[in-house]
mmCIF file of C-alpha atoms and ligand atoms in Angstrom:
data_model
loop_
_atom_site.group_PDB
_atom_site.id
_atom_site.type_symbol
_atom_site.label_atom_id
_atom_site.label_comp_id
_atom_site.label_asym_id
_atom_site.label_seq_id
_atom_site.Cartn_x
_atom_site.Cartn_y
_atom_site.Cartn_z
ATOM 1 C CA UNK S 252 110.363 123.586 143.198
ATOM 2 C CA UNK S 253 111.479 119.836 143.811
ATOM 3 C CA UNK S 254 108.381 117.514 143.177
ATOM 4 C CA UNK S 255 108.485 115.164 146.054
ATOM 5 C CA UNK S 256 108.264 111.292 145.566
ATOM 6 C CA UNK S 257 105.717 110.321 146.315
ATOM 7 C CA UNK S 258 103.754 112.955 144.344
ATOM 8 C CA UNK S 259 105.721 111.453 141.357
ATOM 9 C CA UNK S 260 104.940 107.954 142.013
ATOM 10 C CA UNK S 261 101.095 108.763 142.391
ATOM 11 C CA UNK S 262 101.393 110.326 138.861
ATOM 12 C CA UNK S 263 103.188 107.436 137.214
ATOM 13 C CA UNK S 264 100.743 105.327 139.085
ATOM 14 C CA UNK S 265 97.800 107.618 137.548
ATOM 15 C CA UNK S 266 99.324 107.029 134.028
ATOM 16 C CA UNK S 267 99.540 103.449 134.250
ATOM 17 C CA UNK S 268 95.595 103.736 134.582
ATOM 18 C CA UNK S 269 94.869 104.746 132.150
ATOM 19 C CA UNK S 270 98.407 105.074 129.659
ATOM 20 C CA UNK S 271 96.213 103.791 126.428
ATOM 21 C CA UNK S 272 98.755 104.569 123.305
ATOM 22 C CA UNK S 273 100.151 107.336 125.420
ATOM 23 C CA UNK S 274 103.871 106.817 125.771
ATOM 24 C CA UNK S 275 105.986 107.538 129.022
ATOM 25 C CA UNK S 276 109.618 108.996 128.762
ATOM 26 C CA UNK S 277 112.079 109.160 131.547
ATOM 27 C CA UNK S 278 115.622 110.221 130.936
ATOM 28 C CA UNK S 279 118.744 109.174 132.605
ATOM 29 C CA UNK S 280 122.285 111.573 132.254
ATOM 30 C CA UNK S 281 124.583 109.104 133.321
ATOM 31 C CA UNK S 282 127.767 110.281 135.836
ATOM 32 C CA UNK S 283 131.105 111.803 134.044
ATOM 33 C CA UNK S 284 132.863 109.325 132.773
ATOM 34 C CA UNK S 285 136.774 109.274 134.076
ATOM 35 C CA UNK S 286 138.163 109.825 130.342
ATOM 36 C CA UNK S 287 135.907 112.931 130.297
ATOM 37 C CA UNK S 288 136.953 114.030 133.443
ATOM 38 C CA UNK S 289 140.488 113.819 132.834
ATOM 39 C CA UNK S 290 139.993 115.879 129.428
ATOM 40 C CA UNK S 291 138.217 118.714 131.194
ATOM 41 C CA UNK S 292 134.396 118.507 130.217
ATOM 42 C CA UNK S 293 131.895 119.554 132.648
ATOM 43 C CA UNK S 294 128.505 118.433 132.857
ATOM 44 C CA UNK S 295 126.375 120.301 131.125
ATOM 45 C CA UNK S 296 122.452 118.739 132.448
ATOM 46 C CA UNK S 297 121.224 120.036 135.582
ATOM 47 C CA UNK S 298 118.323 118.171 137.725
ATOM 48 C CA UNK S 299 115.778 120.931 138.119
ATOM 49 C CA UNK S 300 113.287 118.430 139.938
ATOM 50 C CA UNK S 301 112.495 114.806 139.659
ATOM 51 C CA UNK S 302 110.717 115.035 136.162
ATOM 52 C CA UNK S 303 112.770 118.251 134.554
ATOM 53 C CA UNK S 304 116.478 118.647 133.173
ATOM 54 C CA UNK S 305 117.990 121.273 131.547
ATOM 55 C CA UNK S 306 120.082 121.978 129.088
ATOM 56 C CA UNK S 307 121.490 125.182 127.596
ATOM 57 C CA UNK S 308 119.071 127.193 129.342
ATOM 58 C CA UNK S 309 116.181 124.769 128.155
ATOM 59 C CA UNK S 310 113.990 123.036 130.288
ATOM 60 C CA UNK S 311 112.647 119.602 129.247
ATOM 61 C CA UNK S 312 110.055 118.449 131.322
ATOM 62 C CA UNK S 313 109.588 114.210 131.558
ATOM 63 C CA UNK S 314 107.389 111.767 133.618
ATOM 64 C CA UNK S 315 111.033 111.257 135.725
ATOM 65 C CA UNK S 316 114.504 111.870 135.572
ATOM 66 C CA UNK S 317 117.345 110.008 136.442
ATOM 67 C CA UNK S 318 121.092 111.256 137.128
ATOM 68 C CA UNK S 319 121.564 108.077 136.929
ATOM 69 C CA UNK S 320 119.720 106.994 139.491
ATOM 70 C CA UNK S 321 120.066 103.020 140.562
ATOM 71 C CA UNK S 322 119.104 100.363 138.306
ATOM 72 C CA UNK S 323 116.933 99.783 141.381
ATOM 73 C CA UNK S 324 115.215 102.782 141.065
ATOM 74 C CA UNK S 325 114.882 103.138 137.957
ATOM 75 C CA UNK S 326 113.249 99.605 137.729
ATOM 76 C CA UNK S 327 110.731 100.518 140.747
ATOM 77 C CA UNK S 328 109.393 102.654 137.922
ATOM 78 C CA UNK S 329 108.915 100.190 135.218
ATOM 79 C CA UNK S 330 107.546 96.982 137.293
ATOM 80 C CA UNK S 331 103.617 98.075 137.015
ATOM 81 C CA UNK S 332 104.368 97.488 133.012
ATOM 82 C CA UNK S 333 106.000 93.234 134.004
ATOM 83 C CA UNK S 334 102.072 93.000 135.402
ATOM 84 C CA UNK S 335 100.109 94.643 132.716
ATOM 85 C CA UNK S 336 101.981 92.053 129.831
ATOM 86 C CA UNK S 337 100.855 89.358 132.577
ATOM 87 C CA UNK S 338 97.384 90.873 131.872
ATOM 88 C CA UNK S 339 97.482 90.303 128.382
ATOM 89 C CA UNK S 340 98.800 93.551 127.502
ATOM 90 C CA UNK S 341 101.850 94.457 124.922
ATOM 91 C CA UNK S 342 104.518 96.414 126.273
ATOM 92 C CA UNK S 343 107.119 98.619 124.807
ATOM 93 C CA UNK S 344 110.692 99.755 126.689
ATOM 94 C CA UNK S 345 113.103 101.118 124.363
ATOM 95 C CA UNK S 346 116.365 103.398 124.872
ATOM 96 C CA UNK S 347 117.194 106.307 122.544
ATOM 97 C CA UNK S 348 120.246 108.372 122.646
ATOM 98 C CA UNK S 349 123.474 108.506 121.499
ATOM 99 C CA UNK S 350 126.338 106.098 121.590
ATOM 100 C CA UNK S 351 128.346 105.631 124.903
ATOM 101 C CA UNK S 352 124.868 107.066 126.647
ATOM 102 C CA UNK S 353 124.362 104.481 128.365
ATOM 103 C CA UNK S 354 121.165 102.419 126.988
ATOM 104 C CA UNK S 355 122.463 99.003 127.334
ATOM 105 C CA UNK S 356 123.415 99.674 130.719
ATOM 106 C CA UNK S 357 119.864 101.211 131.454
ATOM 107 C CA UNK S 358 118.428 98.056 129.346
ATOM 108 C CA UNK S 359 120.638 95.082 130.555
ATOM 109 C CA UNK S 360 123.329 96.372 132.756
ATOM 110 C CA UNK S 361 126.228 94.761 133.972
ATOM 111 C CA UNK S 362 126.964 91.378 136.251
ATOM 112 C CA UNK S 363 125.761 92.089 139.817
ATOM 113 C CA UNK S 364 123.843 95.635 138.483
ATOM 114 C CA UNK S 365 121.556 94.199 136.135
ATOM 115 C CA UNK S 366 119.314 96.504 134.243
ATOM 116 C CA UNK S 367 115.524 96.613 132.912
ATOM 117 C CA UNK S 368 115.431 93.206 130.745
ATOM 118 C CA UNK S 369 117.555 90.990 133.390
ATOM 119 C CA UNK S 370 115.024 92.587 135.883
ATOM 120 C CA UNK S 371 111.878 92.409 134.099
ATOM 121 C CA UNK S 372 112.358 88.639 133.315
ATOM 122 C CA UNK S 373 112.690 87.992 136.858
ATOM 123 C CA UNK S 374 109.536 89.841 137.859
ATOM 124 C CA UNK S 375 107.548 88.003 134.771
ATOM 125 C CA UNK S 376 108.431 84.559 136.701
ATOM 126 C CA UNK S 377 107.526 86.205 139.857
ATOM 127 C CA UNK S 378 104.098 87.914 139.116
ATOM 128 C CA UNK S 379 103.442 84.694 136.880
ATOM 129 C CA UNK S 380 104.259 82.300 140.050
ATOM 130 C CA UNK S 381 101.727 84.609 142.002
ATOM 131 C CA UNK S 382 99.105 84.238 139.789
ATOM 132 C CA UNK S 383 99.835 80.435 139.308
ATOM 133 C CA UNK S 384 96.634 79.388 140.985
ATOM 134 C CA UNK S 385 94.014 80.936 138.711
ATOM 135 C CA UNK S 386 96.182 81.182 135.300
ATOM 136 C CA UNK S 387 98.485 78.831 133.519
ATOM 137 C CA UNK S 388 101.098 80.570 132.441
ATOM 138 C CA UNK S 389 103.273 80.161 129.121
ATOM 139 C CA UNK S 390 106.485 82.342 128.599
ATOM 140 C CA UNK S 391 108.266 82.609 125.266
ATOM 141 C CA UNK S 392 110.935 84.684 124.038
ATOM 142 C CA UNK S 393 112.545 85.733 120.669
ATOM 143 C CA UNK S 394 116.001 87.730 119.892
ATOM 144 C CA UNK S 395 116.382 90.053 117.017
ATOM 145 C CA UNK S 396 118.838 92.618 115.776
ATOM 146 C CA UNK S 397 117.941 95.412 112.907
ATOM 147 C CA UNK S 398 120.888 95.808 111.016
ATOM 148 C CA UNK S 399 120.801 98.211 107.578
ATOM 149 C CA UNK S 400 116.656 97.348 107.003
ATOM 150 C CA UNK S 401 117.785 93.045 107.260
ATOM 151 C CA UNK S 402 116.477 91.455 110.057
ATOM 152 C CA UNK S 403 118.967 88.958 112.048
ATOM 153 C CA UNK S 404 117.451 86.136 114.105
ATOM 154 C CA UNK S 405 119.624 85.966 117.239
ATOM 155 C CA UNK S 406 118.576 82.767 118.310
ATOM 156 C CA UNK S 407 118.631 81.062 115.400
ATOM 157 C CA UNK S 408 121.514 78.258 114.743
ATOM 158 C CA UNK S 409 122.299 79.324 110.893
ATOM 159 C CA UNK S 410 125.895 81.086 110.270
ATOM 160 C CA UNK S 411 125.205 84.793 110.717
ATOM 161 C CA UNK S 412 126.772 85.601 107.642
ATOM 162 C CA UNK S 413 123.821 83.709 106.153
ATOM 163 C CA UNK S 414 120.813 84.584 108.370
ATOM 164 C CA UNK S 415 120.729 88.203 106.133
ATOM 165 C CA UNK S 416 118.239 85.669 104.413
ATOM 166 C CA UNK S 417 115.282 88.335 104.823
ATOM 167 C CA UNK S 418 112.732 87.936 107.732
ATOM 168 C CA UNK S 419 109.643 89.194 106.501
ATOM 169 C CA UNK S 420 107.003 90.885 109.235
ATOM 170 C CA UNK S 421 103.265 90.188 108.847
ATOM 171 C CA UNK S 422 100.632 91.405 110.193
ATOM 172 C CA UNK S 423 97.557 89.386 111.178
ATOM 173 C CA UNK S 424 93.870 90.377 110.590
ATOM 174 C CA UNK S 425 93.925 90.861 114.308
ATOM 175 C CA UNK S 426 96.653 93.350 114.373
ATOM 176 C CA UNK S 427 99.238 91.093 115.757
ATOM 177 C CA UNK S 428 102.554 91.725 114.534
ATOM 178 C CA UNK S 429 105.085 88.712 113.881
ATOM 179 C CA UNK S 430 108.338 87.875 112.098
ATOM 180 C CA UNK S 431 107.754 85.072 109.814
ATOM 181 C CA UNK S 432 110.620 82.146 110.686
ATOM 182 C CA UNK S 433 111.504 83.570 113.482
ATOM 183 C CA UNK S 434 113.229 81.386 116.530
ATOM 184 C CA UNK S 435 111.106 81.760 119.143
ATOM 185 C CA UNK S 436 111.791 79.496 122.430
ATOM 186 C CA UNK S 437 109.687 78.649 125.665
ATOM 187 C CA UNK S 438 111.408 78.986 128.636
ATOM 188 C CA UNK S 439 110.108 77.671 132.328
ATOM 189 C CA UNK S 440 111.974 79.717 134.670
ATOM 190 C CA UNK S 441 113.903 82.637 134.413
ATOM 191 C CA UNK S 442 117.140 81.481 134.313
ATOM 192 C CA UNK S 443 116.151 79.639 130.738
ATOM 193 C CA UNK S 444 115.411 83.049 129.531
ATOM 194 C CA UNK S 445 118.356 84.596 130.868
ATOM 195 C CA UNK S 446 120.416 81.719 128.863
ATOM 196 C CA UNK S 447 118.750 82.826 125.647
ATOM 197 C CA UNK S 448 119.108 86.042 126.211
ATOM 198 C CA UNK S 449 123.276 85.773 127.165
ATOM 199 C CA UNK S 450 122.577 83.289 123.471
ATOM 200 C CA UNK S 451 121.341 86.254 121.483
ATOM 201 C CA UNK S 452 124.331 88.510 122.849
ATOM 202 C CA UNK S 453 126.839 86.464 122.190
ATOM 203 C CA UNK S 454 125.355 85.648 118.683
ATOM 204 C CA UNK S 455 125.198 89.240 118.121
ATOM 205 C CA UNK S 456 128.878 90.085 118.672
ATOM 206 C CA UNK S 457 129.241 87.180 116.061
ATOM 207 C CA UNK S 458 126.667 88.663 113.395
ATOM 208 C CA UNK S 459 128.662 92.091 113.771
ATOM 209 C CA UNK S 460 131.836 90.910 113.382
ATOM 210 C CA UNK S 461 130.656 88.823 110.254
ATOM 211 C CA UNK S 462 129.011 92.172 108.879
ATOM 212 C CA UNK S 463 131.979 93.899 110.053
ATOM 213 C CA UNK S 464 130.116 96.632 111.806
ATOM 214 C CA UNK S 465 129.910 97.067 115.877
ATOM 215 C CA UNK S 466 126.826 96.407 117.882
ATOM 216 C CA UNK S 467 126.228 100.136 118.307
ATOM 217 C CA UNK S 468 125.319 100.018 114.449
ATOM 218 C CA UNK S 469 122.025 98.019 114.595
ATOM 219 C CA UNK S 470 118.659 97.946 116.842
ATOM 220 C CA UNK S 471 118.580 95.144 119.205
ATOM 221 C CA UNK S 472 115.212 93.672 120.286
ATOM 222 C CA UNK S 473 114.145 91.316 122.870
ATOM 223 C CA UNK S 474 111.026 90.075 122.394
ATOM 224 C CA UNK S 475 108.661 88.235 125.235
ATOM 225 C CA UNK S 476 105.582 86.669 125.334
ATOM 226 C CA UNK S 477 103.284 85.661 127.952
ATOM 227 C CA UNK S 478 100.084 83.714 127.151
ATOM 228 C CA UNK S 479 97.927 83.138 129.969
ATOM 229 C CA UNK S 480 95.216 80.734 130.045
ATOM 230 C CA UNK S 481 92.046 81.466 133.000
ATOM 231 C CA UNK S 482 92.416 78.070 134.531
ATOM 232 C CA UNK S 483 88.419 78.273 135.179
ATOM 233 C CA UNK S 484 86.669 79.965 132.220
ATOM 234 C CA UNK S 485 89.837 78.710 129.745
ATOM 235 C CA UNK S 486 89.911 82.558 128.744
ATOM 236 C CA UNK S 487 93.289 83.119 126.811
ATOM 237 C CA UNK S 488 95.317 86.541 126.893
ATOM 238 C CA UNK S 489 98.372 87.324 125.212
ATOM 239 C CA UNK S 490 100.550 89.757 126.323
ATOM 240 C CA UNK S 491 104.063 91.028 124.949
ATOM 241 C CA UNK S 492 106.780 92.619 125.744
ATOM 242 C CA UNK S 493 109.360 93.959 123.339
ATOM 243 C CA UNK S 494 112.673 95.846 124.731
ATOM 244 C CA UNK S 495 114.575 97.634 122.491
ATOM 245 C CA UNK S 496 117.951 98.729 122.679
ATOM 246 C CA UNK S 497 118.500 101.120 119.569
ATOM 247 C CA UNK S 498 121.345 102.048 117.669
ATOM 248 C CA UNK S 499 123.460 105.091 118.428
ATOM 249 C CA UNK S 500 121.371 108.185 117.503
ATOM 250 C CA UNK S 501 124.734 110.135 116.440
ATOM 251 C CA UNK S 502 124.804 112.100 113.487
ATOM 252 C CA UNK S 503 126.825 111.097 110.700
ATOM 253 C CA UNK S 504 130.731 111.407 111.901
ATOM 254 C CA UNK S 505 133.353 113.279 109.957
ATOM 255 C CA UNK S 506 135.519 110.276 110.823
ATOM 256 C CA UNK S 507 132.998 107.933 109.286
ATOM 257 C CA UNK S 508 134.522 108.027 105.691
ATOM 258 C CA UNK S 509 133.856 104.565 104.433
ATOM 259 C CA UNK S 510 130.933 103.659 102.199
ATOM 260 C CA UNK S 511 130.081 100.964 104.996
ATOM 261 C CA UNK S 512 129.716 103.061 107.284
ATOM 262 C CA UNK S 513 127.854 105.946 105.769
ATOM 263 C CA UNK S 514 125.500 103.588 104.924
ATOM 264 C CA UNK S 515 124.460 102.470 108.573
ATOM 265 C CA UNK S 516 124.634 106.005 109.632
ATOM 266 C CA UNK S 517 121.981 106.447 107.113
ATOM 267 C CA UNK S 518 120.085 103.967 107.842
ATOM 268 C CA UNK S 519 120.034 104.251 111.144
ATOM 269 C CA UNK S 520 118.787 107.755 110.371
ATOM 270 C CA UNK S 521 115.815 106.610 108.156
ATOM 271 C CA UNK S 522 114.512 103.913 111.194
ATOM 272 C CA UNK S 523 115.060 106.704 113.939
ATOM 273 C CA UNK S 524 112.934 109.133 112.131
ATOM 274 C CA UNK S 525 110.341 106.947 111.173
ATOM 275 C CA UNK S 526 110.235 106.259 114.593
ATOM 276 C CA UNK S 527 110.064 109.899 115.969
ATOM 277 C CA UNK S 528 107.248 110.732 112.918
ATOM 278 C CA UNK S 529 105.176 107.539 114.630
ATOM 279 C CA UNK S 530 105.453 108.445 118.224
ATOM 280 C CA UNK S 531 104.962 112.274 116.854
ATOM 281 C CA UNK S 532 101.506 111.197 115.420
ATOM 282 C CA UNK S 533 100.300 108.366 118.363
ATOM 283 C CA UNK S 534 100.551 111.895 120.862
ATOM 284 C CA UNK S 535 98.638 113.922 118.634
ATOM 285 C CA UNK S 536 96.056 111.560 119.168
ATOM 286 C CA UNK S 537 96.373 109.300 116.774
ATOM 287 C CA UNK S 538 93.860 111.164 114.752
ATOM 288 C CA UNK S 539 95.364 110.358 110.766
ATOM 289 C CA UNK S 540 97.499 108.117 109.864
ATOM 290 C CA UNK S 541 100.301 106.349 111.993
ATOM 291 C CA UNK S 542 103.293 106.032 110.064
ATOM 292 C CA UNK S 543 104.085 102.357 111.060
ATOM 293 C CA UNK S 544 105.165 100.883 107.297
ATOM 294 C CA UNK S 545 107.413 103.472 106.761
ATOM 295 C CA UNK S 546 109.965 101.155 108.237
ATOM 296 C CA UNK S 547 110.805 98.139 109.583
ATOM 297 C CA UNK S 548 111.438 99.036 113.088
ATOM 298 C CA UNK S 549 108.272 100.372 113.065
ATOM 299 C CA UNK S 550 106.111 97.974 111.381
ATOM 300 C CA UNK S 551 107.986 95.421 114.355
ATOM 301 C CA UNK S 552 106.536 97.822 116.974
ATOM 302 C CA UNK S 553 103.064 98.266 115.298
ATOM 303 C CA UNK S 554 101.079 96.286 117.883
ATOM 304 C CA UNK S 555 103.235 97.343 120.797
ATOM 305 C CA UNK S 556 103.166 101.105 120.364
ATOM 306 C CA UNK S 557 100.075 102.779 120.405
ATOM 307 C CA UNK S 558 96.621 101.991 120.727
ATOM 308 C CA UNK S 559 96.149 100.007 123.937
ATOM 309 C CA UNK S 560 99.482 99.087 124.073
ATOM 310 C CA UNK S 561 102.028 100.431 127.281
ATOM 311 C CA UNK S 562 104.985 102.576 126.160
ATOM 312 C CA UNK S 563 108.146 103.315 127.954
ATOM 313 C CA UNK S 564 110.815 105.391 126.520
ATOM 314 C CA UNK S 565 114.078 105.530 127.665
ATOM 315 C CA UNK S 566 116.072 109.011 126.519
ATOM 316 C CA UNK S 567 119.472 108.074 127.707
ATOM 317 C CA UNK S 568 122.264 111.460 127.549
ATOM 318 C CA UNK S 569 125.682 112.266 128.088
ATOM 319 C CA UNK S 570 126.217 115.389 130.009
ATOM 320 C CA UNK S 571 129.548 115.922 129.003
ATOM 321 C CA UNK S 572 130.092 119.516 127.690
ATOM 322 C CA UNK S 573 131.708 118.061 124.594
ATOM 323 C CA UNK S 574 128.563 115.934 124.087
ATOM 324 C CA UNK S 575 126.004 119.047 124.042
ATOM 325 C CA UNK S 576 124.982 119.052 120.325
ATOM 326 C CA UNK S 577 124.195 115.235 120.756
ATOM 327 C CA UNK S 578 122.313 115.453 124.028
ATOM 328 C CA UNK S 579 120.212 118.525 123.114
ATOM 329 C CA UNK S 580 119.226 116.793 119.917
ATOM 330 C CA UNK S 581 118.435 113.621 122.266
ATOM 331 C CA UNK S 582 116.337 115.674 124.737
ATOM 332 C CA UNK S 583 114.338 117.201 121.736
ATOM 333 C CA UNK S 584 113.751 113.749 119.974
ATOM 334 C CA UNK S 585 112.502 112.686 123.656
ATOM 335 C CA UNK S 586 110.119 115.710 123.731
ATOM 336 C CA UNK S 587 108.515 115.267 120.757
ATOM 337 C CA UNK S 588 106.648 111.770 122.800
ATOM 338 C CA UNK S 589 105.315 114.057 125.391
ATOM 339 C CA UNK S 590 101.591 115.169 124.777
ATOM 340 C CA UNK S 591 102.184 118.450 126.513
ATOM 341 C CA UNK S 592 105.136 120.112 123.783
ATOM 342 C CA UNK S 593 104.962 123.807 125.341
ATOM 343 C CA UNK S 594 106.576 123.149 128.430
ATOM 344 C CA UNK S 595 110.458 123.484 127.206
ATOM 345 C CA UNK S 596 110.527 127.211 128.303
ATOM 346 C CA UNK S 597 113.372 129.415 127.252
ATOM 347 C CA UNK S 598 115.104 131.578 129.906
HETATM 348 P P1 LIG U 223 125.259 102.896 124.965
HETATM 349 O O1 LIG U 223 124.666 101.538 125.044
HETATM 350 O O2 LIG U 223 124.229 103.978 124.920
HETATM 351 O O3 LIG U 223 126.236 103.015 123.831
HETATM 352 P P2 LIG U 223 126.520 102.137 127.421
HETATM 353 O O4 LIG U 223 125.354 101.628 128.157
HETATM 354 O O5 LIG U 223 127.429 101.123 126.836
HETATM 355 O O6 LIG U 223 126.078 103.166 126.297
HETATM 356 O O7 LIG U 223 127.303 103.107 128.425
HETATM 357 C C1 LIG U 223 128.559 103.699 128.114
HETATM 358 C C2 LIG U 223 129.457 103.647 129.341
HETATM 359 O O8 LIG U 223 128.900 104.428 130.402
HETATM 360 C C3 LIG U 223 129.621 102.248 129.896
HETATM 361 O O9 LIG U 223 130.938 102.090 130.361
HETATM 362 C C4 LIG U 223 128.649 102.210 131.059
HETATM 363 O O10 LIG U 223 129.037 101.299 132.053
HETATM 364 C C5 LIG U 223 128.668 103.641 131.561
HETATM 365 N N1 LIG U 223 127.358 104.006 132.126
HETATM 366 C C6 LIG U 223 126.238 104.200 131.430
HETATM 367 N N2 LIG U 223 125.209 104.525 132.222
HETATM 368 C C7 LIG U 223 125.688 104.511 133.473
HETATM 369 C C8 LIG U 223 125.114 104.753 134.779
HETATM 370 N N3 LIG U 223 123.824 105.051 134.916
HETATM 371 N N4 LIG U 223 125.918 104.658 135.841
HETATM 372 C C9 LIG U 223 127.219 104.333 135.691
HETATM 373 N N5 LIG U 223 127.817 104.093 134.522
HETATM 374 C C10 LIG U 223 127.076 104.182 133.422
HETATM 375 MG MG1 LIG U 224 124.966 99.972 123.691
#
C-alpha cells in the first residue's frame, strides 16, 4: 500500500524530534540514462511506496525514496536539519553509492537545478536573517577532499601537489573535532560561500589532476559552521554542518590494472567500511565501542555522527540492469543504518 505524504512528512517530522545519533537514509534511483537506454538495460528498482524499493525480489524499506524526485523535493526533506545547525546542532548529509549514481548531483547539482549544499547555504542565510533580532550570527566554512588516507585543504592557496603535507585531526576535551591548519573562511552572505565553494571545486579538479586520479577517487567534504551568539544572555552555540560527497563505492574493476589505481580502490574500501562498521554500531545503540579512529573519514565525522548529532544519508543507485550487483550492494550498505534490519523481506 502507497504511504501517503503527508503521513511521511509527519514521520520525518517525528524523527527530527527526537533523531539523537539515529541516522536517516533516503535513497534516490536516478532516471535511465540515454547511453543505457540505447544499449538495452532496463531498470531494475521498482517504487513500492514512498519509503520502500526493491530490488531482485528484495524489499528495502527507508525513511523516503526518491526516483529521482526534484532537487526541490528532495530538499523539502532536508531543510528541518539548515535550522537545527542554526540551533547549535552538528549536522551530517553524506551520499553513498556507486560512481555515475548520481551523488554530486543529489549534493550540489547542476546550474539552474542546484542540489542539497547550494540549497542548504541559502536556507542557513535565510533562517540566520530570521533569527537576526535575538542572535548574532557568524557563518564559516572549510573545503576538504580525502584522497588515499591524505587530507587536501581545498581552500588553501599552496600548490596541490604540495598540500599532501598531512592535516592532522584533533579532537578537543570537549569532543569537538577539527583539522589542524585547516583554511577555514567567514563568509557574510551566501553568495561568499557559494564563491568558496565553486573555489574548492575548481581546486579539486586541480589536486586530481596533480595526483593524477579523477574526482570520483577521493571523499569530498564541505564543512560549515554557524556560531550563534544570544544577543541578550551572550549564550554561545555552535552548530556544524558537514556534507559529504564520497567516493565511488565500486568494487575493484577488472579494468583497474595499475598499481595507482588499485591502491585508491583499496583505500576507498578501508574508509567505506570503517564507515559502515560506525554507523553499524551508532544503530545498535551505541552500546560498546564506536569505531571512529579506525579511519580518517571517520575520526572527521566523530562529532557529527552520533550522539546528539543529526544524520542524513544519502544512498544514491543506478537502476540500470547492468548496474544490479552495484546497486544491491548499495541498498544493503544503506540498510545496515536503519535501526529496524528485519524488514528486507524475501518473496
Ligand atoms: P556520481 O557523483 O554518483 O558519480 P553524478 O551525480 O555525477 O554521479 O551523476 C551521473 C550522471 O547522472 C550525471 O550526468 C547526472 O547529471 C545524472 N543524474 C544523476 N542523478 C540524476 C537525477 N536525479 N536526475 C537526472 N539526472 C541525474
Ligand atoms: Mg560525483
Amino acid at each position: 500500500d502507497l504511504v501517503p505524504i503527508d503521513q511521511r512528512r509527519k514521520k520525518l517530522h517525528n524523527m527530527v524530534e527526537d533523531l539523537k545519533g539515529s541516522i536517516r537514509v533516503f535513497c534516490r534511483v536516478r532516471p535511465l540514462s540515454k547511453k543505457e537506454t540505447g544499449q538495452g538495460d532496463s531498470s531494475i528498482c521498482e517504487a513500492v511506496d514512498q519509503m520502500t524499493v526493491k530490488v531482485k525480489e528484495e524489499q528495502f524499506l527507508f525513511d523516503a525514496v526518491f526516483t529521482p524526485g526534484t532537487q526541490d523535493e528532495v530538499f523539502e526533506d532536508c531543510r528541518d536539519l539548515v535550522q537545527s545547525a542554526a540551533d547549535g546542532y552538528n549536522v551530517t548529509m553524506f551520499a553513498y553509492g556507486q560512481t555515475g549514481a548520481g551523488k554530486t548531483f543529489t549534493m550540489y547539482g547542476t546550474k539552474g537545478n542546484e542540489g542539497t549544499a547550494p540549497r542548504t547555504i541559502q536556507e542557513i542565510f535565510r533562517v540566520t536573517a530570521q533569527g537576526s533580532d535575538r542572535f548574532s550570527y557568524t557563518v564559516s566554512g572549510s573545503m576538504l577532499e580525502l584522497y588515499c588516507n591524505n587530507i587536501v585543504d581545498l581552500l588553501s592557496k599552496a600548490n596541490p601537489s604540495q598540500s599532501k603535507a598531512k592535516l592532522n585531526i584533533r579532537q578537543e576535551k570537549n569532543g569537538n573535532v577539527s583539522v589542524e591548519g585547516l583554511v577555514e573562511e567567514e563568509c557574510s552572505t551566501a553568495d561568499e560561500l557559494m564563491a568558496l565553494l565553486e573555489r574548492g571545486n575548481e581546486q579539486r579538479t586541480v589536486a586530481a589532476t596533480a595526483m593524477n586520479s579523477e574526482s570520483s577517487r577521493s571523499h569530498l567534504v564541505l564543512i560549515i559552521k554557524i556560531i550563534s551568539v544570544n544577543k541578550e544572555t551572550k549564550e554561545v552555540l555552535k552548530g556544524k554542518m558537514l556534507m559529504c560527497d564520497l567516493a565511488g563505492s565500486e568494487r575493484l574493476k577488472k579494468s583497474e590494472v595499475t598499481e595507482h589505481q588499485q591502491t585508491e580502490a583499496i583505500a576507498i574500501n578501508k574508509s567505506l567500511t570503517a564507515l559502515g562498521d560506525v554507523i553499524e554500531a551508532l544503530t545498535k545503540g551505541g552500546k560498546g565501542v564506536v569505531p571512529y579512529r579506525n579511519h580518517k573519514l571517520t575520526m572527521l565525522m566523530q562529532d557529527s555522527l552520533g550522539g546528539t548529532a543529526k544524520t542524513l544519508m544519502f544512498v544514491n543507485c543506478s537502476p540500470a540492469s547492468s548496474n544490479l550487483d552495484e546497486t544491491f550492494m548499495s541498498l544493503k550498505y544503506a540498510q545496515r543504518a536503519k535501526k529496524i534490519t528485519n524488514t528486507a523481506t524475501k518473496k
